[in-house]
Short mmCIF file of C-alpha atoms and ligand atoms in Angstrom, two decimals:
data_model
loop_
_atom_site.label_atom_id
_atom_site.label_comp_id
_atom_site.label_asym_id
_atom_site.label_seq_id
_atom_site.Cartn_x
_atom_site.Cartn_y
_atom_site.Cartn_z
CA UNK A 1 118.77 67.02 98.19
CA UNK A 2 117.49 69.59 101.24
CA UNK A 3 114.76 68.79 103.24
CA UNK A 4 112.46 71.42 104.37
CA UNK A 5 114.57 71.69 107.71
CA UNK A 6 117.60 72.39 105.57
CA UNK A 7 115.67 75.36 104.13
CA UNK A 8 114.73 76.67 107.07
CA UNK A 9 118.19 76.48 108.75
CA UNK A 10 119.16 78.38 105.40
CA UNK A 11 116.64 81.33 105.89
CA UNK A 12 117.24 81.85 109.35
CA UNK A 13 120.86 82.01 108.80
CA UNK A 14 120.54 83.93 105.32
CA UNK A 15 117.58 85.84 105.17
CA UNK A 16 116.06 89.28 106.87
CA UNK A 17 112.10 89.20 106.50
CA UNK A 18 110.22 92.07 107.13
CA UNK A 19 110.67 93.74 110.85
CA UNK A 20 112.97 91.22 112.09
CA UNK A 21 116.25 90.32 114.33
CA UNK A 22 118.94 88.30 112.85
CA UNK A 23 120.07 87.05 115.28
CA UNK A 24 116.64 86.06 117.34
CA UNK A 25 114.77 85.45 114.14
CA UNK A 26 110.88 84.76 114.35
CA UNK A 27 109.51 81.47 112.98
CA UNK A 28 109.00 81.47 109.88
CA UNK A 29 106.89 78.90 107.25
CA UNK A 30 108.08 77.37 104.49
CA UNK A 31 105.20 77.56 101.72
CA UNK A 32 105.28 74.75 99.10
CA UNK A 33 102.22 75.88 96.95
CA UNK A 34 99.13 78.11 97.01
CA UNK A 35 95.79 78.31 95.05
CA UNK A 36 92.43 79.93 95.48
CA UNK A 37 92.43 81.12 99.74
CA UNK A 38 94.72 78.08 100.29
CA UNK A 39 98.00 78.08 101.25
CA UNK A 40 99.81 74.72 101.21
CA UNK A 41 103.18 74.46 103.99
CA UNK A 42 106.38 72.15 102.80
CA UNK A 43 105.03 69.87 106.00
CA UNK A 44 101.65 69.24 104.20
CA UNK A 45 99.18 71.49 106.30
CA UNK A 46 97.03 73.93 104.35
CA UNK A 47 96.30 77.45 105.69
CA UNK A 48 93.00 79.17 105.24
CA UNK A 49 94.48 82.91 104.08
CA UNK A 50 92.63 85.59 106.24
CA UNK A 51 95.62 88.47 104.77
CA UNK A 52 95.56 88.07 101.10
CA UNK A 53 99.57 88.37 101.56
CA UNK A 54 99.07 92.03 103.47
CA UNK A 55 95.88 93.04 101.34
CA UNK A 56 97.01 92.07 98.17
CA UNK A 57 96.38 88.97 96.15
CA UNK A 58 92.64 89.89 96.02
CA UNK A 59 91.86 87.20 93.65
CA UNK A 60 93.70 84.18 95.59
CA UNK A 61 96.71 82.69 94.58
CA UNK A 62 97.14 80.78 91.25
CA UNK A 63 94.21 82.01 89.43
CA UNK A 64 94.19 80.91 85.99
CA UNK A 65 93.59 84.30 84.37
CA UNK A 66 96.31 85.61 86.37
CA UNK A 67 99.12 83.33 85.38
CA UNK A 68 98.00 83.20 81.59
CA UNK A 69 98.31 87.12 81.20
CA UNK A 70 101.89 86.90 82.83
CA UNK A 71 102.93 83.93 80.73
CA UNK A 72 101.48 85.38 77.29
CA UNK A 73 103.54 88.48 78.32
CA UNK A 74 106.58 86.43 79.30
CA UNK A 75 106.16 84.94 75.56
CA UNK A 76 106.73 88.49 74.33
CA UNK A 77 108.96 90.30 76.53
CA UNK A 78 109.45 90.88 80.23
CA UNK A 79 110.68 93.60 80.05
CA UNK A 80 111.96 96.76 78.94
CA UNK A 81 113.73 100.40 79.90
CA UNK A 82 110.97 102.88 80.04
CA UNK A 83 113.02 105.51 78.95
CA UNK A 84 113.09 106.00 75.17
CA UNK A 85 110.71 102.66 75.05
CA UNK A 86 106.95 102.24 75.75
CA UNK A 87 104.29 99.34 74.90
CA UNK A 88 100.97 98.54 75.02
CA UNK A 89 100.57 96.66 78.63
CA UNK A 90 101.50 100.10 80.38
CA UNK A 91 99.26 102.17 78.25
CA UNK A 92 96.55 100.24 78.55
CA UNK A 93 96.93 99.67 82.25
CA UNK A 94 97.15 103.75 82.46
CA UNK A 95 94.10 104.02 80.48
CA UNK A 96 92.22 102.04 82.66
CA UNK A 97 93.36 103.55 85.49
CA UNK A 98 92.29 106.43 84.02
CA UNK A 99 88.70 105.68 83.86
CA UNK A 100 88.23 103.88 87.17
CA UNK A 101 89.28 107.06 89.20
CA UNK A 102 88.08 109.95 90.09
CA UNK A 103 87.71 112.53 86.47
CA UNK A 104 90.43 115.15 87.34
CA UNK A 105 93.13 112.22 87.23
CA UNK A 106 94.46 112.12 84.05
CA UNK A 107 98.08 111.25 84.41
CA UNK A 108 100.04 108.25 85.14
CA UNK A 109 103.27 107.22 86.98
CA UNK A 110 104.07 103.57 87.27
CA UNK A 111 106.70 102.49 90.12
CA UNK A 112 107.55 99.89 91.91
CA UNK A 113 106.49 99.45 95.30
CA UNK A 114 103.65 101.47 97.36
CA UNK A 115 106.47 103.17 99.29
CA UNK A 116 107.97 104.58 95.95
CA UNK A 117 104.76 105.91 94.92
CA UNK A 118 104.60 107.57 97.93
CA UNK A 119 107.95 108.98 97.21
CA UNK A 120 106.97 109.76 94.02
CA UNK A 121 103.89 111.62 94.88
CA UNK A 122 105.66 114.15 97.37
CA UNK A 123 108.12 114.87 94.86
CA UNK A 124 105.36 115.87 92.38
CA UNK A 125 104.00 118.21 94.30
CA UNK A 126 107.18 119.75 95.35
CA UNK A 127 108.52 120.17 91.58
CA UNK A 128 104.63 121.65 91.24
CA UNK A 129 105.39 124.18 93.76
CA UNK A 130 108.90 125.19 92.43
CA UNK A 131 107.28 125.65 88.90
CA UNK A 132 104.61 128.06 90.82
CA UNK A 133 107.37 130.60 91.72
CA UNK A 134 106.74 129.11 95.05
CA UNK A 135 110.16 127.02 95.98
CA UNK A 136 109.20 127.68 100.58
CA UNK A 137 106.65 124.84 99.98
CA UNK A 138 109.02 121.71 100.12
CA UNK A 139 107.15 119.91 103.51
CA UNK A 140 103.53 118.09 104.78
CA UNK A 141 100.70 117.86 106.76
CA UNK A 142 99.89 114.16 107.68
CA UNK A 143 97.88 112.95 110.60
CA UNK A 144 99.04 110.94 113.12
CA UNK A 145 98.41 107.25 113.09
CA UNK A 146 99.24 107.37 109.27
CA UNK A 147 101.62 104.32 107.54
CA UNK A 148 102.85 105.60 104.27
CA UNK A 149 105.62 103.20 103.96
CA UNK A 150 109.25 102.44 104.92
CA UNK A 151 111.39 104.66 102.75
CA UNK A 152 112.48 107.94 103.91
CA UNK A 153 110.04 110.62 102.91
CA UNK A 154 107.55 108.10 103.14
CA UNK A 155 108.65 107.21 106.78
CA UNK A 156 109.04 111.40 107.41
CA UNK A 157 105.05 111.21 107.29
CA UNK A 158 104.48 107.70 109.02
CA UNK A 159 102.84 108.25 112.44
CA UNK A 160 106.08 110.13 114.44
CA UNK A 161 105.31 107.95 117.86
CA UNK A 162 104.58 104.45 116.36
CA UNK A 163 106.51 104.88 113.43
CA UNK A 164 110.60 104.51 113.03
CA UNK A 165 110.70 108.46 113.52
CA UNK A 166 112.76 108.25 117.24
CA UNK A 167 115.50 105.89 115.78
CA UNK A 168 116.04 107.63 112.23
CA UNK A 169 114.90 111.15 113.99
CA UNK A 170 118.32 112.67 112.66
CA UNK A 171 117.90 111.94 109.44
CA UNK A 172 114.43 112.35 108.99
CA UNK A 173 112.57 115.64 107.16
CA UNK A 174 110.94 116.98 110.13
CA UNK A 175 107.46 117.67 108.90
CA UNK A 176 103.90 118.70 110.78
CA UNK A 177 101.07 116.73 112.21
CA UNK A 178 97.62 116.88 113.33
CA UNK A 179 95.33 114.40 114.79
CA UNK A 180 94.31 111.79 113.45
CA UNK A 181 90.37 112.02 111.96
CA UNK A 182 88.09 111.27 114.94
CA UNK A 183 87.68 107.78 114.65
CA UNK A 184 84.10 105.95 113.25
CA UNK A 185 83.14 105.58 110.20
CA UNK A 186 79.51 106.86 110.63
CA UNK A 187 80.22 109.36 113.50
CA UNK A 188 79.42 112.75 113.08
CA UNK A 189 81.64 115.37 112.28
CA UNK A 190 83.81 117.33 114.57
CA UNK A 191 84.60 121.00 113.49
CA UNK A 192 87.35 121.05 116.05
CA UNK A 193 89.13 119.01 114.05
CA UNK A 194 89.24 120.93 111.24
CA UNK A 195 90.08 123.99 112.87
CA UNK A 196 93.51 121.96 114.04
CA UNK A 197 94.18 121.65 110.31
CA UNK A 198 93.16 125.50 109.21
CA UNK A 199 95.28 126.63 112.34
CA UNK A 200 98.07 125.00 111.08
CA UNK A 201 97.83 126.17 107.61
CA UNK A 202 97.55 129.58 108.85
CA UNK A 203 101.04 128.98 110.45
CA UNK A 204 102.74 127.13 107.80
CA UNK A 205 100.95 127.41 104.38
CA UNK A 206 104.03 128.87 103.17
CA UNK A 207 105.99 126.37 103.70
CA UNK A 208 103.29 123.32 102.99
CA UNK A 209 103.39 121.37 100.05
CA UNK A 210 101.00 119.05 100.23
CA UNK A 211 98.34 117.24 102.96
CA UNK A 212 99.11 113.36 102.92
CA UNK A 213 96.18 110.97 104.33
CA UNK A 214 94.98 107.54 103.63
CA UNK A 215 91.64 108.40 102.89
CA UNK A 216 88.76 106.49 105.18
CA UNK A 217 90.99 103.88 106.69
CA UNK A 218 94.03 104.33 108.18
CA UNK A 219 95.49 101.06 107.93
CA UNK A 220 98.67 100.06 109.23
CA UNK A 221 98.71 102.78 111.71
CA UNK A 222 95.64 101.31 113.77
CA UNK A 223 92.76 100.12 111.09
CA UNK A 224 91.06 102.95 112.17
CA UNK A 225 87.90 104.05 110.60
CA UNK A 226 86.21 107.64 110.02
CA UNK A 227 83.73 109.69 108.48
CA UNK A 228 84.97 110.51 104.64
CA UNK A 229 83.28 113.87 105.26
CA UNK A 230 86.55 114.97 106.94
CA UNK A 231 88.15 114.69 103.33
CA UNK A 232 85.15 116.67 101.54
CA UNK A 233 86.32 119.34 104.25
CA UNK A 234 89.77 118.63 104.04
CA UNK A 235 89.85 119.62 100.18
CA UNK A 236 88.02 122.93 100.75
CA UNK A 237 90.78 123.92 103.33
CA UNK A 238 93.77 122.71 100.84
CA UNK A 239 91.80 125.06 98.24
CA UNK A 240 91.90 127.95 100.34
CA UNK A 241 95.77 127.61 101.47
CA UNK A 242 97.31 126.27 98.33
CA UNK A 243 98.06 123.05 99.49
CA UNK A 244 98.01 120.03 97.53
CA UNK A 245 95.92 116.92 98.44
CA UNK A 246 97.22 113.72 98.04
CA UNK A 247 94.81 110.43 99.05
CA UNK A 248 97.63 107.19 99.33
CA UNK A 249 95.30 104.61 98.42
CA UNK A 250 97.69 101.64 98.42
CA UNK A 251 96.07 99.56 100.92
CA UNK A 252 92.02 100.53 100.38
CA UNK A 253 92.37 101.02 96.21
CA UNK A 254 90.63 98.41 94.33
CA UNK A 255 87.09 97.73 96.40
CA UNK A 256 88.66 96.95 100.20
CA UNK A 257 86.45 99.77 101.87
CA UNK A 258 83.07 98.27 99.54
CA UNK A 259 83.68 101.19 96.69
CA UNK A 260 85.59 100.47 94.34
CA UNK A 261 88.00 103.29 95.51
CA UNK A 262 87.92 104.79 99.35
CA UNK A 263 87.89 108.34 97.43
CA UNK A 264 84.38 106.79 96.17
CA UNK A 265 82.78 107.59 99.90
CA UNK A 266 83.58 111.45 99.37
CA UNK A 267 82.54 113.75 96.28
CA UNK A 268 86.06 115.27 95.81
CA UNK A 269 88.99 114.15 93.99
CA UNK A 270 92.66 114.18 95.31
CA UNK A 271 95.29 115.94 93.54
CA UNK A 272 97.76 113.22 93.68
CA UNK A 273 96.43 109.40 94.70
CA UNK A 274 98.97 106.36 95.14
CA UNK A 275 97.83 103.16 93.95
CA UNK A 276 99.66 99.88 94.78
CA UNK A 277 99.21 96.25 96.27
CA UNK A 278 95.97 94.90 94.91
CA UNK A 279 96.81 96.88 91.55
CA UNK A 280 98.30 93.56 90.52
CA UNK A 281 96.02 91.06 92.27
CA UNK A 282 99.20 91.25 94.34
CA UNK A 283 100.89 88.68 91.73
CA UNK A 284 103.86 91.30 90.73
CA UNK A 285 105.39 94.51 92.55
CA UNK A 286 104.08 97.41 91.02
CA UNK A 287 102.50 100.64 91.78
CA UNK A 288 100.93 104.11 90.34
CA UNK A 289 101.18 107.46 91.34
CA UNK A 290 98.29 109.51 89.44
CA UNK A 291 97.85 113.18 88.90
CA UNK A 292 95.90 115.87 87.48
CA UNK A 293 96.96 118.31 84.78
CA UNK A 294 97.20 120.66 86.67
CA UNK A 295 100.31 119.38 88.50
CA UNK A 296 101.40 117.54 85.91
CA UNK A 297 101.35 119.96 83.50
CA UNK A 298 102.80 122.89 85.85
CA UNK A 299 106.06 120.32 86.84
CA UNK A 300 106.81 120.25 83.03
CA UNK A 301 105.80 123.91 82.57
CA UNK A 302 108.61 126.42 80.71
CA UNK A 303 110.61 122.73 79.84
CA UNK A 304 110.72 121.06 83.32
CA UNK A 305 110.47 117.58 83.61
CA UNK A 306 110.03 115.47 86.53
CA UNK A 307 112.79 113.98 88.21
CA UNK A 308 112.06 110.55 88.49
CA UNK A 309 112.96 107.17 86.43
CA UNK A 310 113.34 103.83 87.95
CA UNK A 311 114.81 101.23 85.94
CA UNK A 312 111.74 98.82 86.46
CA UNK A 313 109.34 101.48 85.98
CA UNK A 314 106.19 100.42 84.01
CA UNK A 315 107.41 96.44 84.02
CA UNK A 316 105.12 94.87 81.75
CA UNK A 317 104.95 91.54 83.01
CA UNK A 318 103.84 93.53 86.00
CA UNK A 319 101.49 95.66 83.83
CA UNK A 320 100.00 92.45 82.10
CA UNK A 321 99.42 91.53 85.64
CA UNK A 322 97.62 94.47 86.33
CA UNK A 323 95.42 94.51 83.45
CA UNK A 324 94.31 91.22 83.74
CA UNK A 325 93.64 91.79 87.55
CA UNK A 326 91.34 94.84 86.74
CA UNK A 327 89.52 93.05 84.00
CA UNK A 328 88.48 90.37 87.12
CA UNK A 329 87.77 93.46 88.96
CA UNK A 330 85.24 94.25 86.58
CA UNK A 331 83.76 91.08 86.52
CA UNK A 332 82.54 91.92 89.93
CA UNK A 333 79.92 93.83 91.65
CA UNK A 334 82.24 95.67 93.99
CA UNK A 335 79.75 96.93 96.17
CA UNK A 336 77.81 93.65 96.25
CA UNK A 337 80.91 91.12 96.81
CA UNK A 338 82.18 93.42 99.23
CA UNK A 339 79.00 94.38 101.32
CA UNK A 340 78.47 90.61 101.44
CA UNK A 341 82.05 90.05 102.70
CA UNK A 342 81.66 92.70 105.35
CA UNK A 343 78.15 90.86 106.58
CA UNK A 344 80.31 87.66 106.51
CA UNK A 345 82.73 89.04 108.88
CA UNK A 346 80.45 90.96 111.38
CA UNK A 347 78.81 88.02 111.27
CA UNK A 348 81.87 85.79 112.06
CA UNK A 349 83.82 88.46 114.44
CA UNK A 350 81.16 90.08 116.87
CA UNK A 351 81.29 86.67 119.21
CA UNK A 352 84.27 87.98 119.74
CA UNK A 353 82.98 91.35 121.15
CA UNK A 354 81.92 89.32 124.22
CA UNK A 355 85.58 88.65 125.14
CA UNK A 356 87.15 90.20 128.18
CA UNK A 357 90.20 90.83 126.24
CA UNK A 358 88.30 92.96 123.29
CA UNK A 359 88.07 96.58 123.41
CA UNK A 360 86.39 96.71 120.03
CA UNK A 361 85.38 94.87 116.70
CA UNK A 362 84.57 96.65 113.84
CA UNK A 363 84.07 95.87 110.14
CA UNK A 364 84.32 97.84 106.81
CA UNK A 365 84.12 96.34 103.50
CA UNK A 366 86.50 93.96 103.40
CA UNK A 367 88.24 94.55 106.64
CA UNK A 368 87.47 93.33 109.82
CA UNK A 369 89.25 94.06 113.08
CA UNK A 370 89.21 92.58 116.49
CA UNK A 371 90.59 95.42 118.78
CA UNK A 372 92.44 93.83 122.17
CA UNK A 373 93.05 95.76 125.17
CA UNK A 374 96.75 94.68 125.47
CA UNK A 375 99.05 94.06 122.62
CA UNK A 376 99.90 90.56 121.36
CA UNK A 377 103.51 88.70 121.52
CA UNK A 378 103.43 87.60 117.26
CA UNK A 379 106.28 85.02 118.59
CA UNK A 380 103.36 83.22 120.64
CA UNK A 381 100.46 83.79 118.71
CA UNK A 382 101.30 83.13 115.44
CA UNK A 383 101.23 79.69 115.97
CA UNK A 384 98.46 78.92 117.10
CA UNK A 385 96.76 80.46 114.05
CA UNK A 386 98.68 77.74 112.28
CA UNK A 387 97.69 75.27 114.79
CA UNK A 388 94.35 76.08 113.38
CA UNK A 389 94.57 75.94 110.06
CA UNK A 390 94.20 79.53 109.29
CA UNK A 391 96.68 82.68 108.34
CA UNK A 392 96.12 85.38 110.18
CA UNK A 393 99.51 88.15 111.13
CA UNK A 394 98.10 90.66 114.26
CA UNK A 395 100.31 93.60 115.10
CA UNK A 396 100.27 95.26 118.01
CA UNK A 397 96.48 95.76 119.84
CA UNK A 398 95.04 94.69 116.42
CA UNK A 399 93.86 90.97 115.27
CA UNK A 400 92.74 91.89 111.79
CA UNK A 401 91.28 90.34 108.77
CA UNK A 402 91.31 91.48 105.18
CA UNK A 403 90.95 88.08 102.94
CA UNK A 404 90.99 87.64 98.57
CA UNK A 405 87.74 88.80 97.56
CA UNK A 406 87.54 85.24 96.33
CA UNK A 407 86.89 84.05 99.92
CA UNK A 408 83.43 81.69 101.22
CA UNK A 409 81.73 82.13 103.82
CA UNK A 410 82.80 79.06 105.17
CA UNK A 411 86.43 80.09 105.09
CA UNK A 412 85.20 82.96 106.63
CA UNK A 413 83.44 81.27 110.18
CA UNK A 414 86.08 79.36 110.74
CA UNK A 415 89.16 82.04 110.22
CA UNK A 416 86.00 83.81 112.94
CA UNK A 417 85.80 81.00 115.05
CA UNK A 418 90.02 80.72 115.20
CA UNK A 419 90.23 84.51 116.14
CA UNK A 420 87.48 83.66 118.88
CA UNK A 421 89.20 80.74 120.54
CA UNK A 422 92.96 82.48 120.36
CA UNK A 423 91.85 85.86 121.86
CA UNK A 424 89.53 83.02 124.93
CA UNK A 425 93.39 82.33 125.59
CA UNK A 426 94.89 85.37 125.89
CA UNK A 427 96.23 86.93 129.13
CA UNK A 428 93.45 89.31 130.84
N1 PMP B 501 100.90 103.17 102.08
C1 PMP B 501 100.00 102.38 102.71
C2 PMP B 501 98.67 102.95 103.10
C3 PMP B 501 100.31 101.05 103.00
O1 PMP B 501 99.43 100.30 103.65
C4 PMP B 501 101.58 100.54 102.59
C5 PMP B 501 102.00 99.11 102.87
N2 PMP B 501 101.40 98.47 103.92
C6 PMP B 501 102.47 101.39 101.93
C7 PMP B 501 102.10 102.70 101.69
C8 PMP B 501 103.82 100.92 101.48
O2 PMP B 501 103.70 100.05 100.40
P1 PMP B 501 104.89 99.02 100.05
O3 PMP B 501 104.98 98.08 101.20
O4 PMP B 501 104.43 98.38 98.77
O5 PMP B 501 106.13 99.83 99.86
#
């Protein structure tokens, strides 16, 4: 039989995890079991989850209602082609969907990862475009210190310094960025900024197909914060130069920012929004790329259709996940859990402000970040987190926290008090 070193020996040797070396691999855990904000390790210790498995698994692991929706599925079928087939755990899903977002969406387009949605969505509005008479408009606007994902259009509108755009530059769709929004949530509004975007619509409009942005956070590029009146403003402008707006709402869909969607914080609705991660309680992969007639209906004007079909498309083991993962969803009061979250973490992570090595902590919703002034070496970190009985993955500057929903306030001082005593023993 293998012991747990065995397995690790295999993974290093075997296995690529995200952003890694194979040949100087980082250390990774082996995890036995999981329930509730508890993650169990094959050597016994238990973890309190500060990441909800990179913002997904809102409800913790092993919830009941979660694993009885998959299994009655499982009892029926897991799954089948989408093409020529349909059944009731996508339709419902899409109706629900449906009514939880903004009016104007009315159409649904299951994939199956955030990144594919993404891929999706910029497809959409380029078939809309060729439908219009208007084939020029094949590129985007996105501001900088954007993450859309890791395949290749999605990477073409990642952040071009911090994302992967210097190694794959060649291959890359060039496309055209602004600024990011000024950051802070309840700062006031800086016309400059919009006269960056309208100056490069002037230039390019005929060549734009649509403005990408992750509306009120941007997440993986920084977990930066900003005023959702830029996206009120942002809509008028898109109006005015025929350019499609499309919100990616894969990591703040589903009550992160407080509401139960970030596009909730503004009065307009997106053309195209990308839903994914929490859309399953993060139990399956799965994701959703909606739209509004208007584009859906002018792709499959004069007998078009739209070019997409992946084989797992609508899954419904995935979908049954989904459904059962909104119906929790409803069970809460989103603003009331999450506003109580948020006072949970200021409370927990402003010590932390007093540090010599913080530049800034700042909380929204269900995401709370501790900014550093220098970046921090994972390799080193990391285990001290462990050391202390709590899961928590920084990247760069950032030592972040966005836990399940599910989480006490317990849970929540101590994952606080960890991030207080690692940052005390960081380098000045
Ligand atoms: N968009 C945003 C805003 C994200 O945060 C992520 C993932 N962190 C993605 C897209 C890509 O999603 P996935 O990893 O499921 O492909």
């Amino acid at each position: 039989m293998k012991t747990s070193d065995d397995y690790l020996a295999l993974d290093k040797q075997l296995l690529w995890h995200p952003y890694t070396s194979m040949s100087h691999p980082s250390p990774h855990y082996l995890v036995e079991s999981a329930a509730g904000c508890s993650i169990t390790l094959s050597d016994g210790r238990t973890l309190i989850d500060g990441m909800s498995s990179w913002w997904s698994v809102v409800h913790g692991y092993n919830h009941p209602d979660m694993n009885q929706a998959i299994q009655t599925q499982l009892t029926q079928f897991s799954h089948v082609m989408f093409g020529g087939f349909t059944h009731k755990p996508a339709i419902e899903l899409a109706e629900k969907l449906i009514a939880m977002t903004p009016n104007m969406l009315q159409r649904v387009f299951f994939s199956d990862s955030g990144s594919v949605s993404v891929e999706v969505a910029l497809k959409m509005a380029i078939q809309y475009w060729n439908t219009q008479g208007k084939p020029t408009k094949q590129f985007f606007v996105s501001p900088k210190s954007g993450y859309h994902g890791d395949t290749f259009a999605a990477m073409s509108v990642c952040d071009p310094d911090n994302g992967m755009h210097s190694l794959f530059s060649h291959a890359l769709i060039q496309q055209l960025f602004v600024s990011p929004p000024p950051a802070g949530f309840n700062e006031p509004i800086n016309t400059d900024y919009l006269d960056e975007i309208r100056t490069v619509f002037e230039q390019h409009h005929d060549s734009i197909a649509g403005f990408i942005i992750e509306p009120v956070v941007q997440n993986a590029g920084g977990m930066r914060f900003y005023n959702p009146e830029y996206l009120n403003q942002l809509r008028v402008l898109c109006d005015e130069f025929d350019v499609l707006l499309i919100f990616d709402e894969i990591a703040t869909g589903f009550g992160r920012t407080g509401k139960p969607f970030a596009t909730d914080h503004t009065t307009i609705c997106p053309d195209i929004l990308c839903l994914g991660k929490a859309l399953t309680g993060g139990y399956m992969t799965l994701a959703a790329t909606l739209t509004n007639d208007k584009v859906a209906l002018g792709i499959s004007h004069d007998g078009g259709v739209f070019m997409h079909g992946p084989t797992f498309m609508g899954n419904p083991l995935a979908c049954a996940a989904a459904n059962a993962s909104l119906t929790l969803l409803d069970g809460y009061d989103i603003p009331e859990k999450i506003t109580q979250l948020e006072t949970w973490m200021k409370n927990a992570l402003m010590p932390c402000q007093q540090l010599e090595q913080v530049k800034d902590v700042r909380c929204l919703g269900g995401i709370g970040v501790v900014e550093l002034k220098k970046p921090v070496d994972l390799q080193t970190i990391q285990p001290k987190f462990v050391d202390l009985g709590v899961w928590v993955r920084p990247f760069g500057k950032l030592i972040y926290l966005m836990p399940p929903y599910i989480i006490s306030q317990e849970h929540i001082q101590l994952l606080g008090k960890a991030i207080y005593q690692v940052v005390s023993e960081e380098a000045i």
